[in-house]
Tab-separated table of C-alpha atoms and ligand atoms in Angstrom:
chain	number	residue	atom	x	y	z
A	1	MET	CA	68.940	25.658	226.157
A	2	ALA	CA	68.833	29.849	225.209
A	3	LEU	CA	65.976	31.028	224.494
A	4	GLN	CA	65.780	32.693	221.706
A	5	GLU	CA	65.753	29.172	220.371
A	6	PHE	CA	63.152	28.163	222.413
A	7	VAL	CA	61.026	30.697	221.191
A	8	SER	CA	61.268	30.703	217.697
A	9	GLU	CA	61.204	26.598	218.501
A	10	LEU	CA	57.795	27.453	219.492
A	11	GLU	CA	56.898	30.224	216.486
A	12	SER	CA	56.929	28.049	214.029
A	13	LEU	CA	55.566	25.253	215.546
A	14	CYS	CA	52.254	27.722	215.535
A	15	THR	CA	52.945	28.833	211.670
A	16	ALA	CA	52.593	25.077	210.827
A	17	ALA	CA	49.798	24.866	214.060
A	18	ASN	CA	47.611	27.155	211.622
A	19	GLU	CA	48.696	26.512	207.781
A	20	ALA	CA	47.044	23.333	209.203
A	21	PHE	CA	43.451	23.914	210.271
A	22	SER	CA	43.158	27.084	207.982
A	23	LYS	CA	44.374	24.527	205.163
A	24	ALA	CA	42.122	21.758	206.279
A	25	GLU	CA	38.984	21.144	204.215
A	26	SER	CA	37.631	18.085	206.007
A	27	GLY	CA	36.874	16.604	209.603
A	28	ASP	CA	39.238	13.670	209.219
A	29	GLN	CA	41.787	16.271	207.992
A	30	LEU	CA	41.028	18.623	211.068
A	31	GLU	CA	41.149	15.544	212.928
A	32	ASP	CA	44.393	14.467	211.990
A	33	GLY	CA	46.488	17.968	212.525
A	34	ARG	CA	44.453	18.146	216.149
A	35	VAL	CA	46.079	15.014	216.778
A	36	GLU	CA	50.113	16.888	215.255
A	37	PHE	CA	49.796	19.009	217.044
A	38	LEU	CA	47.375	18.747	220.271
A	39	GLY	CA	47.802	15.468	221.622
A	40	ALA	CA	48.223	14.072	224.438
A	41	LYS	CA	50.786	11.889	223.937
A	42	ASN	CA	52.561	12.599	220.717
A	43	GLY	CA	51.443	16.206	219.762
A	44	ARG	CA	53.416	18.873	219.119
A	45	LEU	CA	52.976	20.962	221.470
A	46	LYS	CA	53.810	18.010	223.159
A	47	SER	CA	57.297	17.347	222.525
A	48	ALA	CA	57.734	21.667	223.152
A	49	GLN	CA	56.631	21.292	225.763
A	50	LYS	CA	59.784	19.226	227.385
A	51	LEU	CA	62.037	20.982	225.833
A	52	LEU	CA	61.678	23.689	228.538
A	53	GLY	CA	62.962	21.659	231.107
A	54	SER	CA	66.678	22.219	228.931
A	55	VAL	CA	65.425	26.178	229.393
A	56	GLU	CA	67.771	28.284	231.620
A	57	LYS	CA	66.880	28.556	234.878
A	58	SER	CA	66.181	32.056	234.995
A	59	ASP	CA	65.398	32.286	231.859
A	60	LYS	CA	61.751	30.223	232.972
A	61	PRO	CA	59.456	32.466	233.484
A	62	ALA	CA	59.403	33.666	230.419
A	63	ALA	CA	59.995	31.295	228.775
A	64	GLY	CA	56.237	29.653	229.837
A	65	GLN	CA	54.769	32.806	229.227
A	66	LYS	CA	55.280	31.653	226.124
A	67	LEU	CA	54.825	28.516	225.735
A	68	ASN	CA	51.516	29.369	226.931
A	69	GLN	CA	50.196	32.191	224.909
A	70	ILE	CA	51.474	30.079	221.833
A	71	LYS	CA	49.761	26.461	222.954
A	72	LYS	CA	46.095	29.160	223.258
A	73	ALA	CA	46.660	30.738	219.938
A	74	ILE	CA	46.961	26.864	218.409
A	75	GLN	CA	44.118	26.031	219.737
A	76	ALA	CA	42.256	29.137	218.798
A	77	ALA	CA	43.138	28.566	215.307
A	78	PHE	CA	42.014	24.438	215.509
A	79	GLU	CA	38.964	26.657	217.840
A	80	GLU	CA	38.431	28.790	214.716
A	81	ALA	CA	39.461	25.089	211.264
A	82	LYS	CA	36.698	23.997	213.187
A	83	SER	CA	33.191	26.807	213.215
A	84	ARG	CA	34.149	27.215	209.094
A	85	LEU	CA	33.507	23.168	208.701
A	86	VAL	CA	30.458	22.876	210.576
A	87	ASN	CA	29.432	26.546	208.826
A	88	ALA	CA	30.265	24.126	205.262
A	89	VAL	CA	28.521	21.732	205.857
A	90	GLU	CA	24.931	23.448	207.229
A	91	ASP	CA	24.906	25.877	203.860
A	92	ASP	CA	25.231	22.635	201.829
A	93	LEU	CA	21.513	21.109	203.577
A	94	ASP	CA	18.473	21.166	200.985
A	95	GLU	CA	16.638	24.387	202.768
A	96	THR	CA	13.902	22.694	201.480
A	97	PHE	CA	13.446	19.455	203.201
A	98	ASP	CA	11.295	19.358	206.335
A	99	PRO	CA	12.161	16.538	207.881
A	100	THR	CA	9.186	16.849	209.886
A	101	LEU	CA	6.643	15.398	207.296
A	102	PRO	CA	5.532	11.985	207.438
A	103	GLY	CA	7.781	8.940	205.109
A	104	ALA	CA	6.408	7.751	202.204
A	105	PRO	CA	4.627	4.142	202.395
A	106	ILE	CA	7.712	1.551	201.625
A	107	ARG	CA	5.298	-0.594	199.414
A	108	MET	CA	5.964	-5.138	200.305
A	109	GLY	CA	7.926	-6.677	197.848
A	110	ARG	CA	6.648	-10.694	197.960
A	111	LEU	CA	6.882	-14.156	196.351
A	112	HIS	CA	6.859	-14.400	192.808
A	113	PRO	CA	3.721	-17.338	191.737
A	114	ILE	CA	6.204	-19.522	190.735
A	115	THR	CA	8.140	-19.454	193.174
A	116	GLN	CA	5.660	-19.502	195.867
A	117	THR	CA	4.750	-22.700	193.529
A	118	ILE	CA	7.989	-24.287	194.276
A	119	GLU	CA	7.659	-23.732	197.944
A	120	GLU	CA	3.732	-24.738	198.052
A	121	LEU	CA	5.362	-28.090	195.790
A	122	LYS	CA	8.539	-28.626	198.218
A	123	ASP	CA	5.442	-28.273	201.282
A	124	ILE	CA	3.491	-31.982	200.054
A	125	MET	CA	6.580	-33.750	198.419
A	126	GLY	CA	8.243	-33.458	201.422
A	127	ARG	CA	5.325	-34.506	203.617
A	128	LEU	CA	4.898	-37.769	200.955
A	129	GLY	CA	8.867	-38.478	201.700
A	130	PHE	CA	10.721	-36.966	198.865
A	131	SER	CA	13.521	-35.119	199.780
A	132	ILE	CA	14.937	-32.380	197.850
A	133	GLU	CA	17.796	-32.042	195.085
A	134	GLU	CA	19.313	-29.754	192.084
A	135	GLY	CA	21.372	-29.256	188.996
A	136	PRO	CA	22.897	-27.489	186.687
A	137	GLU	CA	20.878	-25.606	184.091
A	138	ILE	CA	24.108	-25.551	181.753
A	139	GLU	CA	23.757	-29.789	181.197
A	140	ASP	CA	25.850	-32.365	178.968
A	141	ASP	CA	25.048	-35.201	176.272
A	142	TRP	CA	25.624	-37.322	178.913
A	143	HIS	CA	22.896	-37.051	181.521
A	144	ASN	CA	20.205	-34.975	179.221
A	145	PHE	CA	20.308	-37.562	176.820
A	146	GLU	CA	22.225	-40.782	176.186
A	147	ALA	CA	22.157	-41.422	180.454
A	148	LEU	CA	18.325	-41.321	179.613
A	149	ASN	CA	18.564	-44.611	176.897
A	150	ILE	CA	18.182	-41.089	173.637
A	151	PRO	CA	20.313	-42.528	170.986
A	152	ARG	CA	22.297	-39.854	169.055
A	153	GLU	CA	19.740	-40.838	166.150
A	154	HIS	CA	17.314	-39.680	168.657
A	155	PRO	CA	15.297	-37.006	166.731
A	156	ALA	CA	14.498	-35.163	170.569
A	157	ARG	CA	18.353	-33.637	170.262
A	158	ASP	CA	17.920	-32.226	167.322
A	159	PRO	CA	19.419	-29.077	167.630
A	160	LEU	CA	16.182	-27.079	166.557
A	161	ASP	CA	14.349	-28.166	170.208
A	162	ASN	CA	17.142	-27.458	171.300
A	163	PHE	CA	19.380	-24.731	173.290
A	164	TYR	CA	23.177	-25.808	172.181
A	165	LEU	CA	25.991	-24.315	173.221
A	166	ALA	CA	29.035	-22.926	170.921
A	167	THR	CA	30.805	-24.522	172.724
A	168	ALA	CA	31.650	-27.551	174.445
A	169	ASN	CA	32.542	-29.319	177.210
A	170	GLN	CA	36.407	-28.592	177.994
A	171	ASN	CA	37.249	-31.442	179.156
A	172	SER	CA	34.906	-34.145	177.756
A	173	GLY	CA	34.277	-32.899	174.091
A	174	GLN	CA	30.628	-33.361	175.706
A	175	PRO	CA	28.610	-30.904	174.044
A	176	LEU	CA	27.154	-27.920	175.659
A	177	LEU	CA	22.843	-27.105	175.914
A	178	LEU	CA	20.723	-25.515	178.170
A	179	ARG	CA	18.690	-28.091	180.119
A	180	SER	CA	15.198	-29.620	178.013
A	181	GLN	CA	14.503	-31.387	181.408
A	182	THR	CA	14.386	-31.642	184.778
A	183	SER	CA	15.188	-35.662	184.363
A	184	THR	CA	19.059	-34.525	183.957
A	185	VAL	CA	18.849	-34.909	187.184
A	186	GLN	CA	18.014	-38.301	187.984
A	187	ILE	CA	21.401	-39.358	186.546
A	188	ARG	CA	23.262	-36.730	188.898
A	189	VAL	CA	21.716	-38.799	191.770
A	190	MET	CA	21.464	-42.056	191.006
A	191	GLU	CA	24.985	-41.413	189.871
A	192	ASN	CA	26.207	-40.115	192.602
A	193	THR	CA	24.289	-41.986	195.862
A	194	PRO	CA	22.919	-45.934	196.153
A	195	PRO	CA	18.993	-47.042	196.152
A	196	PRO	CA	16.979	-46.694	197.415
A	197	ILE	CA	15.597	-43.172	197.019
A	198	ARG	CA	13.216	-40.786	196.760
A	199	ILE	CA	13.388	-37.297	195.337
A	200	ILE	CA	12.299	-34.966	193.353
A	201	SER	CA	14.033	-31.723	191.361
A	202	LEU	CA	13.151	-28.118	191.006
A	203	GLY	CA	14.259	-26.072	188.524
A	204	ARG	CA	13.378	-24.415	184.845
A	205	VAL	CA	14.156	-26.441	181.568
A	206	TYR	CA	14.999	-24.488	177.910
A	207	ARG	CA	12.851	-26.020	174.948
A	208	PRO	CA	13.608	-23.347	171.772
A	209	ASP	CA	8.849	-22.761	171.303
A	210	THR	CA	7.438	-20.049	170.922
A	211	ALA	CA	5.761	-17.844	173.274
A	212	ASP	CA	1.920	-18.151	173.128
A	213	ARG	CA	-0.673	-19.162	176.325
A	214	THR	CA	0.691	-22.296	177.191
A	215	HIS	CA	4.344	-22.144	176.166
A	216	TYR	CA	7.400	-20.210	176.758
A	217	PRO	CA	10.684	-20.946	175.844
A	218	MET	CA	11.561	-21.747	179.955
A	219	PHE	CA	9.674	-22.825	182.244
A	220	HIS	CA	9.831	-25.260	185.334
A	221	GLN	CA	9.853	-28.736	186.350
A	222	MET	CA	8.808	-30.564	188.600
A	223	GLU	CA	10.889	-34.030	188.641
A	224	GLY	CA	10.313	-36.958	190.196
A	225	LEU	CA	11.804	-40.461	191.066
A	226	MET	CA	12.170	-43.275	193.300
A	227	ILE	CA	14.154	-45.980	193.214
A	228	ASP	CA	13.741	-49.220	196.187
A	229	VAL	CA	12.965	-53.364	196.008
A	230	ASP	CA	9.869	-54.080	194.810
A	231	VAL	CA	8.347	-50.109	193.404
A	232	THR	CA	5.543	-50.442	191.250
A	233	MET	CA	2.430	-48.728	188.806
A	234	ALA	CA	0.876	-49.087	191.929
A	235	ASP	CA	2.845	-47.009	193.753
A	236	LEU	CA	3.642	-44.644	191.260
A	237	LYS	CA	-0.813	-43.891	190.325
A	238	THR	CA	-0.789	-43.102	194.514
A	239	VAL	CA	2.629	-40.607	194.634
A	240	LEU	CA	0.340	-38.529	191.736
A	241	ARG	CA	-2.649	-38.694	192.624
A	242	LEU	CA	-1.799	-37.682	196.711
A	243	PHE	CA	0.147	-35.068	195.322
A	244	ALA	CA	-3.166	-32.831	192.857
A	245	THR	CA	-5.505	-33.401	195.721
A	246	ASN	CA	-2.693	-32.027	197.612
A	247	TYR	CA	-2.461	-29.219	195.524
A	248	LEU	CA	-5.846	-28.658	192.761
A	249	GLY	CA	-8.174	-29.704	195.912
A	250	GLU	CA	-9.687	-32.884	196.729
A	251	ASP	CA	-12.185	-32.304	193.873
A	252	VAL	CA	-9.538	-32.928	191.027
A	253	ARG	CA	-10.060	-35.028	188.368
A	254	ILE	CA	-6.686	-37.161	187.495
A	255	ARG	CA	-6.207	-39.790	184.779
A	256	ILE	CA	-2.958	-41.214	182.929
A	257	ARG	CA	-3.794	-42.626	179.511
A	258	PRO	CA	-0.586	-44.357	177.355
A	259	SER	CA	2.557	-41.920	176.055
A	260	PHE	CA	5.882	-42.606	175.077
A	261	PHE	CA	9.621	-41.527	176.928
A	262	PRO	CA	13.157	-43.375	176.310
A	263	PHE	CA	14.105	-43.811	179.798
A	264	THR	CA	10.306	-45.409	181.199
A	265	GLU	CA	8.123	-48.318	179.990
A	266	PRO	CA	5.441	-48.819	180.624
A	267	SER	CA	5.176	-44.229	180.088
A	268	VAL	CA	2.124	-42.145	180.508
A	269	GLU	CA	1.084	-38.932	180.206
A	270	ALA	CA	-0.763	-38.259	183.084
A	271	ASP	CA	-4.050	-35.925	183.290
A	272	TYR	CA	-5.955	-33.292	185.309
A	273	TYR	CA	-9.030	-32.035	184.072
A	274	TRP	CA	-9.840	-28.404	184.613
A	275	ASN	CA	-12.569	-26.437	182.131
A	276	GLY	CA	-14.560	-28.616	180.764
A	277	LYS	CA	-10.958	-30.192	179.015
A	278	TRP	CA	-8.319	-32.315	180.396
A	279	VAL	CA	-5.153	-30.883	180.592
A	280	GLU	CA	-1.998	-32.476	181.168
A	281	PHE	CA	0.526	-31.980	183.561
A	282	GLY	CA	3.299	-34.165	183.149
A	283	GLY	CA	4.949	-37.046	181.731
A	284	ALA	CA	6.082	-39.695	184.160
A	285	GLY	CA	6.969	-44.468	184.459
A	286	MET	CA	8.600	-46.723	185.455
A	287	VAL	CA	12.428	-46.025	184.702
A	288	ASP	CA	13.381	-47.826	182.284
A	289	PRO	CA	16.470	-50.955	182.133
A	290	ASN	CA	18.582	-48.945	180.702
A	291	VAL	CA	18.273	-46.429	182.913
A	292	LEU	CA	19.795	-47.890	186.151
A	293	GLN	CA	22.356	-49.970	184.138
A	294	SER	CA	23.305	-47.021	182.783
A	295	VAL	CA	24.584	-44.887	186.212
A	296	GLY	CA	25.619	-49.042	187.340
A	297	TYR	CA	21.739	-50.083	189.256
A	298	ASP	CA	20.856	-53.778	188.765
A	299	PRO	CA	17.598	-53.720	187.098
A	300	GLU	CA	16.895	-57.495	189.084
A	301	THR	CA	17.156	-56.205	192.185
A	302	VAL	CA	15.578	-52.516	192.085
A	303	SER	CA	13.085	-50.324	189.979
A	304	GLY	CA	11.366	-47.701	190.231
A	305	PHE	CA	9.062	-44.700	189.623
A	306	ALA	CA	10.024	-41.187	187.543
A	307	PHE	CA	7.540	-38.295	186.477
A	308	GLY	CA	8.120	-34.767	185.340
A	309	LEU	CA	5.552	-32.717	185.444
A	310	GLY	CA	4.641	-28.618	183.970
A	311	VAL	CA	5.294	-26.413	188.234
A	312	GLU	CA	3.294	-23.148	185.476
A	313	ARG	CA	1.358	-25.514	183.903
A	314	LEU	CA	0.260	-26.459	187.857
A	315	CYS	CA	0.187	-23.096	188.744
A	316	MET	CA	-1.635	-21.093	186.329
A	317	ARG	CA	-4.572	-23.266	187.137
A	318	ARG	CA	-4.510	-22.999	190.354
A	319	HIS	CA	-5.388	-19.114	189.893
A	320	SER	CA	-6.914	-19.665	186.821
A	321	ILE	CA	-4.056	-18.332	184.791
A	322	THR	CA	-4.641	-17.682	181.310
A	323	ASP	CA	-1.243	-16.700	179.533
A	324	ILE	CA	1.458	-18.372	180.677
A	325	ARG	CA	3.698	-14.479	179.629
A	326	ASP	CA	1.821	-12.967	182.300
A	327	LEU	CA	4.271	-14.552	184.171
A	328	PHE	CA	7.521	-13.732	182.866
A	329	THR	CA	6.570	-9.616	182.131
A	330	ASN	CA	7.000	-8.998	185.404
A	331	GLU	CA	4.454	-6.638	185.686
A	332	THR	CA	3.837	-5.749	188.950
A	333	ARG	CA	0.214	-5.157	188.766
A	334	PHE	CA	-0.525	-8.548	187.934
A	335	LEU	CA	2.440	-10.093	190.243
A	336	HIS	CA	0.473	-8.045	193.380
A	337	GLN	CA	-1.635	-9.956	193.307
A	338	PHE	CA	-0.072	-12.828	194.731
B	401	LIG	N1	10.882	-35.326	181.331
B	401	LIG	C1	9.629	-35.960	180.724
B	401	LIG	C2	8.605	-34.450	179.226
B	401	LIG	O1	10.291	-33.463	180.134
B	401	LIG	C3	8.922	-36.335	181.078
B	401	LIG	C4	9.062	-37.144	182.486
B	401	LIG	C5	9.753	-37.279	183.664
B	401	LIG	C6	8.657	-37.969	181.358
B	401	LIG	C7	10.235	-38.475	184.066
B	401	LIG	C8	8.390	-39.306	182.182
B	401	LIG	C9	9.723	-39.591	183.541
B	401	LIG	O2	8.443	-34.233	179.115
């Protein structure tokens, strides 16, 4: 290669490098340029250096000198671009920022009282041998009513008492609703598992009630279900009492009184005593043979009990909360007390 050609090759390389470095607007762009021109492996300067071998022997000293000169020029252009970018970053720094000031304290979050209650209920029932199950909050007719022995014309299905969805289940055509009770989970569990069964299910339920001190259109229930041979009402009373004394205290007074639910026979309502009054904490009873049949169990060989307790009421009694709405307005000054 002729000296002249080699020199002009180097000069256009230098121009290109200068342009790339002066155009760089970020560290990344500058680094791309560095790799392209000064890269130790495949950099363009490196490639130019290789051409030196093909220059006439007599021209080599001059060519070598030129190469060094260009190399220095490219490196200088790189350094210049680098300090230009560093200065730009420093100019951007907020001068009022004092890194030696102590930081702002971080306020610790905490679990919502209902979440705390749920955790504790799971714990107590777990020690009594009940495992946890879950079910969907959007339910179909079968699980919320039909399988629970609540027939077509039953007033419990009234659209005024339930949050029906505007759309039905696409496959079955069944109406859908926000579940009004966790008893739906009883059916889901029994449909999928043979007896014996000992489960609880904790979750949200929805009813179009006007909010007041004791009502809210969404609340939580703890459903319990135990199925085995020879399960009796005595077992139900024992579990309810053990549960109440564990959660509310040894001295809590509870009572059960006759009631009616389509899915239990006999049915009871369980109350505890608070502030001079009996307060209902849930419904319960022996699982109705019709329900056992609807999930394919044989009512002649197995029996069982079920209960559904209001989680908010338990939590309120425990913490002396007098208005259920306080639990859901998310006023942090209220929530921070728990
Ligand atoms: N599902 C009933 C309710 O929401 C409570 C209940 C559960 C009653 C299980 C009996 C058995 O009121």
